[in-house]
Amino acid sequence: MLRFRFRILVLVSFLFLWILPETVLVTAEVSPTEVSPAEAERFGKEIRQHWVTEIPLDESALTQSGIRRLESQHLILYTDLAASGQVDELPKLFDQLIPLLCDYFELNRQNYESFKVEGFLIDDFEKFKSGGAVLQVPKLRNGYALRCRIWVRNPGSDYYRRHLLLHEGTHAFMGYAFGVWGPPWYREGTAELLGTHRLENGHLTLAYFPKSRNELSRWGRIDLVRDNLVKNHGRTIKGIFELDSEDYDENTAYGWSWAFAAFCENHPRYRTAFRQTAWKLYGKPDGAAERFLELLLKNIQKESPEWNEQEILFHLDNDWIDFISHLDYGYDFERTKIDYNKEAGLISSDEVEIPVCSDKGWQSSGVRLERGKTYRFAASGRFQLAEKPKIWWSEPNGITLRYYQSVPIGTLLATLIPDIEERFLTQTETAGVGFYVPKTIGLSETWKAEVSGELFFRINDFPSELSDNNGEATVKLTVLPVTD
Ligand SMILES: [Zn+2]
């Protein structure tokens, strides 16, 4: 069974130290009027006025080379691929993409009705040398975008061909609308997020999160990230912000960029900030990370003023660690969203009883443990872990018929998220500190807290299989008297 190790995440908690103190705190008071798509579009228009005229294409030379020309509202596609439904439908697919991009970036669809891209879908690169079609692209690995031209190498998979077209189309659209794409993590993250799609009965859905490995042929982003984690090459959020253009010679960088974009897109606390970063790329594109964090702080504090900047960024770190620890096809974002409890307090000498739902990820217990004190956990209850083909019942010591991350499913797990001032007191692999190495509680455990912090529980199960769980465990928690 797969068990991720997280030594590589040692720097995760330093995210806010790296970026917060001066840049974010000083500029956190951004007027809402500064964040506007209209302003970003004005900048885009200004940039477009300085675009050079594209090298004209010699259409007859292209035709002589056997290159077909397909046209729709938003795309003229030149391709040497033989006519087929999968290829010839691409311009119409592209016509669905543009209004969806307008919606994603909150732009007026009417302003982009005449936006048009010239695309080159290439099987034999040599054929495109005539007609001036690849003069701007001496080397083409998967795809490339320049102003309103895009180039795609035919990948030999219907899904992945569409994916690359939508990915490059997103680059072209952002370049046209905003004049800039931002640094690699944002540029590629956005294009990967929106390129990952579902096409059902001709209807296009962007930012699709795949339910199974076989669903999106040759896509493999989740596998790339998981392979990296197994090899101790995981990336912190800071590490993703630091990806540079050369890193994208390897598909792994696309995997990490997609993972971070998908994490933000599917998490209600982070979605708006990630999307709105697109409006704030102008002027200082390398500052996108700071602007993303500024937006994030502003949005969260508007909703939850009780959290300070350090706490919000610490939650971001912890949420990211939890996400990549369990990243899988069909990941259940809704049930794994973690709510931190500002009111969580220390327990008195009385026993407290805490319910733990079997159909959720980490759940705050509502209490904090105190460093150096010893606690007794006694868990009970019977809950459902699967429905079909028959109901699987479990108690807090789990079912040894099936394991997730080396622990029987159904096992009660616990961990502490340290108080801000205690976050560096332990090693990152200390069991029961942070979300990446939980402590196994089972039916009973006695545990001396190594840090003071909020106590979380979870019933061990696959993150894609929480929806068929039902019922809860109950934990009786007691603080033991100090004996020495
Ligand atoms: Zn790209």
XYZ file of C-alpha atoms and ligand atoms in Angstrom:
485
model
C 0.000 0.000 0.000
C 1.118 3.455 -0.805
C 2.416 5.461 2.076
C 3.619 8.933 1.250
C 6.554 10.324 3.119
C 6.817 14.014 3.620
C 10.318 14.948 4.540
C 10.256 17.157 1.443
C 7.536 19.231 2.977
C 9.752 20.515 5.717
C 9.615 24.012 4.282
C 5.883 24.170 3.899
C 5.253 26.030 7.084
C 7.698 28.710 6.092
C 5.420 29.958 3.348
C 4.237 32.975 5.235
C 7.714 33.765 6.540
C 8.930 33.894 2.996
C 6.325 36.123 1.564
C 4.151 37.698 4.169
C 5.769 40.133 6.536
C 6.528 43.089 4.292
C 4.915 42.530 0.958
C 1.531 41.308 2.021
C 0.898 43.122 5.232
C 1.801 46.469 3.772
C -0.402 46.088 0.727
C -3.257 44.139 2.292
C -5.446 47.254 2.367
C -6.219 47.105 -1.317
C -9.259 49.049 -2.389
C -11.887 46.773 -3.930
C -11.924 49.040 -6.967
C -8.355 47.982 -7.710
C -9.529 44.460 -8.383
C -11.561 44.809 -11.505
C -11.695 42.906 -14.763
C -12.361 46.138 -16.650
C -9.051 47.562 -15.473
C -7.230 44.379 -16.474
C -8.911 44.487 -19.878
C -7.893 48.108 -20.375
C -4.304 47.068 -19.802
C -4.734 44.179 -22.237
C -6.047 46.513 -24.906
C -3.104 48.841 -24.402
C -0.646 45.961 -24.833
C -2.428 44.683 -27.965
C -1.959 48.033 -29.646
C 1.773 47.364 -29.640
C 1.564 43.835 -31.017
C 3.522 43.288 -34.209
C 1.694 42.204 -37.333
C 1.740 38.433 -37.676
C 3.819 36.863 -40.429
C 1.241 36.298 -43.178
C 0.450 32.728 -44.110
C 0.784 31.458 -47.656
C -2.489 29.562 -47.826
C -1.846 28.038 -51.234
C 1.543 26.676 -50.108
C -0.133 25.121 -47.088
C -2.833 23.577 -49.273
C -0.197 22.176 -51.607
C 1.431 20.509 -48.598
C -1.830 18.730 -47.865
C -2.835 20.947 -44.972
C -6.539 21.410 -44.467
C -8.177 24.602 -43.231
C -11.156 24.392 -40.872
C -12.879 27.516 -39.627
C -15.400 28.465 -36.966
C -16.283 31.678 -35.111
C -13.207 31.705 -32.875
C -10.701 29.427 -34.617
C -9.097 28.880 -37.983
C -7.446 25.499 -37.662
C -4.766 24.318 -40.081
C -4.022 20.623 -39.844
C -2.385 17.821 -41.757
C -4.524 15.248 -39.966
C -7.018 13.355 -42.072
C -10.651 14.340 -41.821
C -12.391 12.686 -38.870
C -15.129 13.590 -36.457
C -12.638 14.012 -33.576
C -10.451 16.445 -35.551
C -13.060 18.295 -37.539
C -15.134 19.076 -34.440
C -12.246 20.998 -32.828
C -13.152 24.467 -34.159
C -16.674 24.088 -32.769
C -15.187 22.937 -29.476
C -13.024 26.052 -29.449
C -16.175 28.139 -29.958
C -17.482 26.689 -26.683
C -14.204 27.479 -24.941
C -14.205 31.254 -25.433
C -17.531 32.106 -23.733
C -16.611 29.722 -20.893
C -13.309 31.565 -20.442
C -15.218 34.861 -20.367
C -17.390 33.461 -17.586
C -14.414 32.091 -15.640
C -12.608 35.456 -15.718
C -15.890 37.395 -15.295
C -15.568 39.194 -18.629
C -18.406 40.276 -20.871
C -18.914 37.630 -23.554
C -19.959 40.274 -26.088
C -16.508 41.862 -25.975
C -14.944 38.640 -27.278
C -17.317 37.704 -30.075
C -14.758 38.639 -32.714
C -11.771 37.149 -30.851
C -10.190 34.704 -33.281
C -7.183 32.427 -33.107
C -5.152 30.802 -35.866
C -4.278 27.296 -34.760
C -1.928 24.707 -36.196
C -2.562 21.084 -35.301
C 0.560 19.319 -36.471
C 1.368 15.725 -37.192
C 4.240 16.170 -39.682
C 6.118 19.314 -38.665
C 7.964 19.466 -42.016
C 4.747 20.013 -43.922
C 4.072 23.207 -42.000
C 7.376 24.801 -42.884
C 5.888 25.861 -46.166
C 3.420 28.685 -45.959
C 5.212 30.330 -43.002
C 3.206 28.328 -40.462
C 5.981 27.407 -38.035
C 8.489 30.203 -38.502
C 7.730 31.454 -34.993
C 8.104 27.966 -33.465
C 11.446 26.397 -34.301
C 10.878 23.624 -31.727
C 7.511 22.278 -30.679
C 7.192 19.730 -27.898
C 3.476 19.711 -27.035
C 2.096 23.144 -27.706
C 2.893 26.824 -27.940
C 0.960 30.075 -27.977
C 2.026 33.464 -29.308
C -0.474 36.308 -29.380
C -3.427 34.947 -31.380
C -1.615 31.971 -32.842
C -1.359 28.538 -31.242
C 0.506 25.373 -32.254
C -0.287 21.861 -31.052
C 1.576 18.610 -31.739
C -0.919 15.871 -32.424
C -0.641 13.655 -29.345
C -2.435 10.572 -30.656
C -5.210 10.657 -28.061
C -8.545 12.310 -28.717
C -8.778 13.575 -25.139
C -5.246 14.909 -24.995
C -5.530 16.587 -28.428
C -8.505 18.575 -27.151
C -6.690 19.206 -23.862
C -3.679 20.768 -25.596
C -5.902 22.854 -27.857
C -7.872 24.192 -24.867
C -4.639 24.744 -22.900
C -3.032 26.795 -25.675
C -6.342 28.501 -26.393
C -6.464 29.624 -22.754
C -2.975 31.129 -23.112
C -4.040 32.964 -26.272
C -7.207 34.245 -24.619
C -5.413 35.506 -21.497
C -2.753 37.178 -23.630
C -5.443 38.894 -25.657
C -7.679 39.880 -22.735
C -5.047 40.871 -20.159
C -1.855 41.348 -22.186
C 0.022 39.129 -19.698
C -0.244 35.605 -18.379
C 1.702 35.912 -15.161
C 4.561 33.710 -13.949
C 4.767 30.034 -14.974
C 2.891 28.644 -11.945
C -0.116 30.830 -12.698
C 0.081 30.805 -16.492
C 0.399 27.024 -16.745
C -1.786 26.335 -13.731
C -4.670 28.246 -15.256
C -4.192 26.689 -18.707
C -3.938 23.204 -17.188
C -6.937 23.734 -14.946
C -9.119 24.976 -17.795
C -7.671 22.541 -20.336
C -8.650 19.602 -18.141
C -12.152 19.089 -19.434
C -15.096 16.853 -19.945
C -16.948 16.516 -23.235
C -20.314 14.859 -22.878
C -22.812 14.766 -25.735
C -20.902 17.638 -27.318
C -21.149 19.770 -24.172
C -17.835 21.114 -22.872
C -17.084 21.487 -19.152
C -13.829 23.157 -18.133
C -11.844 22.606 -14.929
C -13.069 19.035 -14.693
C -11.669 16.862 -11.915
C -11.291 13.294 -13.220
C -13.035 10.475 -11.393
C -10.824 7.657 -12.649
C -7.393 7.091 -14.180
C -8.785 5.874 -17.497
C -11.151 8.760 -17.980
C -8.723 11.290 -19.508
C -6.405 9.443 -21.855
C -2.700 10.460 -21.590
C -3.488 13.229 -19.089
C -1.839 11.684 -16.029
C -1.374 14.829 -13.899
C -2.440 13.115 -10.668
C -0.015 10.252 -11.303
C 2.842 12.688 -11.918
C 2.248 14.380 -8.566
C 1.824 11.093 -6.703
C 5.016 9.671 -8.256
C 6.883 12.773 -7.101
C 5.548 12.382 -3.576
C 6.607 8.753 -3.375
C 10.114 9.802 -4.429
C 10.188 12.567 -1.804
C 10.036 15.249 -4.499
C 6.856 16.884 -3.313
C 6.377 20.596 -3.782
C 5.393 23.152 -1.230
C 3.248 26.085 -2.319
C 6.386 28.185 -2.227
C 8.057 25.571 -4.419
C 5.235 25.876 -6.931
C 5.527 29.662 -6.958
C 9.235 29.222 -7.733
C 8.807 26.977 -10.794
C 10.525 28.613 -13.738
C 9.986 28.227 -17.466
C 12.747 25.597 -17.861
C 11.006 23.345 -15.326
C 8.189 22.977 -17.854
C 10.424 20.966 -20.155
C 9.149 18.139 -17.955
C 5.468 17.315 -17.619
C 5.895 17.086 -13.848
C 5.795 20.876 -13.556
C 2.460 20.856 -15.376
C 1.251 18.267 -12.885
C 2.133 20.443 -9.885
C 0.748 23.593 -11.487
C -2.493 21.806 -12.257
C -2.663 20.381 -8.717
C -2.331 23.797 -7.112
C -4.846 25.385 -9.505
C -7.302 22.510 -8.958
C -6.833 22.770 -5.185
C -7.665 26.492 -5.307
C -10.517 26.104 -7.799
C -12.246 23.451 -5.733
C -11.733 25.041 -2.328
C -14.227 27.755 -1.431
C -11.635 29.669 0.604
C -9.153 29.926 -2.263
C -11.160 29.863 -5.504
C -11.911 33.576 -5.819
C -8.361 34.662 -5.037
C -6.905 32.308 -7.623
C -9.318 33.422 -10.328
C -9.022 37.126 -9.559
C -5.231 37.000 -9.645
C -5.697 37.103 -13.439
C -6.959 40.678 -13.082
C -3.863 41.762 -11.186
C -1.042 40.454 -13.340
C -0.350 43.695 -15.122
C 2.516 45.953 -14.223
C 4.350 43.424 -12.110
C 3.737 39.932 -13.457
C 6.371 38.358 -11.192
C 4.408 39.587 -8.185
C 1.487 37.246 -8.902
C 2.168 35.141 -5.799
C 1.989 38.191 -3.524
C -1.161 39.362 -5.273
C -2.780 35.951 -4.940
C -2.022 35.978 -1.212
C -3.240 39.569 -0.836
C -6.538 38.644 -2.453
C -6.794 35.508 -0.378
C -6.256 37.390 2.885
C -8.730 40.074 1.908
C -11.431 37.611 0.860
C -11.093 35.377 3.893
C -10.933 38.214 6.391
C -14.092 39.686 4.889
C -15.903 36.415 5.617
C -14.041 35.424 8.782
C -12.496 38.474 10.456
C -11.541 36.408 13.499
C -8.512 34.910 11.687
C -5.321 36.927 11.364
C -2.957 36.821 8.368
C -0.563 34.308 9.886
C -3.377 31.948 10.773
C -4.940 32.167 7.301
C -1.649 31.366 5.600
C -0.962 28.563 8.062
C -4.361 27.092 7.183
C -3.449 27.383 3.501
C -0.258 25.413 4.160
C -2.089 22.776 6.132
C -4.918 22.467 3.613
C -2.390 22.015 0.808
C -0.520 19.318 2.730
C -3.760 17.486 3.406
C -4.800 17.773 -0.255
C -1.606 16.420 -1.796
C -1.317 13.722 0.889
C -4.603 12.294 -0.358
C -4.691 13.482 -3.974
C -6.448 10.884 -6.073
C -8.941 10.466 -8.870
C -12.408 11.294 -7.612
C -11.044 13.288 -4.652
C -14.022 14.489 -2.646
C -13.346 18.186 -2.072
C -16.611 18.860 -0.314
C -16.216 16.171 2.317
C -12.527 16.824 2.933
C -12.724 20.591 3.386
C -11.237 21.401 6.760
C -12.902 23.893 9.075
C -10.665 25.297 11.761
C -12.285 26.288 15.023
C -11.173 29.577 16.534
C -13.171 28.792 19.665
C -11.425 25.459 20.316
C -10.379 25.587 23.963
C -8.502 23.481 26.473
C -10.477 20.826 28.308
C -10.913 20.803 32.041
C -10.591 17.721 34.227
C -14.013 16.515 33.079
C -14.328 13.969 30.326
C -15.502 15.365 26.983
C -17.347 13.418 24.335
C -16.579 14.182 20.696
C -18.414 12.802 17.638
C -16.374 11.944 14.511
C -18.254 11.556 11.198
C -17.199 8.675 8.990
C -18.071 10.508 5.746
C -15.713 13.473 6.142
C -11.990 14.206 6.122
C -10.279 15.928 9.055
C -12.740 17.384 11.561
C -11.968 19.763 14.387
C -12.739 18.259 17.762
C -13.514 21.724 19.103
C -10.828 21.283 21.752
C -7.130 22.023 22.081
C -4.512 19.858 23.726
C -1.731 21.337 25.789
C 1.917 20.529 25.253
C 3.313 18.167 27.888
C -0.064 16.961 29.108
C -1.207 13.382 28.640
C -4.649 12.495 27.350
C -6.638 9.297 27.274
C -8.754 8.531 24.233
C -11.514 5.909 24.346
C -13.460 5.486 21.115
C -16.631 3.566 20.377
C -19.376 3.390 17.774
C -20.246 1.467 14.638
C -20.338 3.118 11.254
C -20.675 2.228 7.591
C -17.683 2.383 5.217
C -19.242 1.025 2.039
C -22.687 0.398 0.723
C -22.159 -1.973 -2.194
C -22.101 -4.844 -2.843
C -22.988 -5.014 0.829
C -22.640 -2.686 3.772
C -19.212 -2.751 5.405
C -19.478 -2.011 9.096
C -16.525 -0.830 11.101
C -15.599 0.219 14.583
C -12.815 2.702 15.432
C -10.130 -0.016 15.244
C -10.861 -0.397 11.503
C -11.332 -3.305 9.112
C -8.172 -5.206 8.222
C -9.650 -6.390 4.921
C -8.659 -3.176 3.221
C -5.972 -0.571 3.889
C -5.566 3.068 2.975
C -2.054 4.512 3.383
C -0.947 1.406 5.291
C -3.681 1.704 7.924
C -6.918 -0.339 7.950
C -9.872 1.668 6.677
C -12.219 2.651 9.476
C -9.378 3.322 11.925
C -9.804 6.416 14.051
C -6.918 8.844 13.424
C -6.019 12.040 15.239
C -3.619 14.910 14.820
C -2.789 18.291 16.277
C -2.464 21.460 14.273
C -0.020 23.442 16.405
C -0.784 26.880 17.686
C 1.000 29.430 15.503
C 3.757 30.055 18.026
C 4.410 26.286 18.408
C 4.502 25.319 14.725
C 8.259 24.771 14.562
C 8.619 22.831 17.821
C 8.589 19.365 16.264
C 10.003 17.526 13.282
C 7.664 17.432 10.297
C 7.300 13.661 10.592
C 6.209 13.639 14.210
C 3.155 11.407 14.377
C 0.147 13.382 15.458
C 1.483 16.821 14.528
C 0.147 18.171 11.228
C -2.028 16.414 8.682
C 0.662 14.371 6.948
C 1.556 11.910 9.712
C -1.547 11.290 11.800
C -1.580 9.342 15.019
C -3.492 6.076 15.089
C -5.992 6.073 17.937
C -8.159 3.028 17.194
C -10.314 2.008 20.143
C -8.081 3.529 22.795
C -4.821 5.390 23.192
C -2.909 7.388 25.722
C -1.075 10.288 24.150
C 1.253 12.946 25.505
C 0.858 16.093 23.385
C 4.146 17.312 21.912
C 2.719 20.683 20.972
C -0.246 22.760 22.017
C -2.795 22.883 19.293
C -6.221 22.145 17.889
C -7.162 18.472 17.884
C -8.541 16.931 14.705
C -10.034 13.494 14.043
C -10.672 11.470 10.915
C -11.901 7.992 10.122
C -9.361 6.452 7.744
C -10.754 5.910 4.230
C -9.996 6.686 0.596
C -10.687 10.365 -0.202
C -12.780 9.318 -3.197
C -14.917 6.914 -1.177
C -16.352 9.042 1.601
C -19.803 9.523 0.094
C -20.934 5.959 0.820
C -19.953 6.201 4.484
C -22.479 6.760 7.197
C -22.559 7.062 10.964
C -20.004 8.211 13.457
C -17.576 7.231 16.159
C -17.605 8.803 19.589
C -14.400 9.708 21.368
C -14.257 10.149 25.118
C -11.303 12.363 25.922
C -9.798 12.854 29.362
C -6.777 14.753 30.524
C -4.712 12.653 32.927
C -3.422 14.163 36.151
C 0.234 15.145 36.179
C 2.124 12.451 38.097
C 5.688 13.764 38.304
Zn 1.181 26.263 -21.439
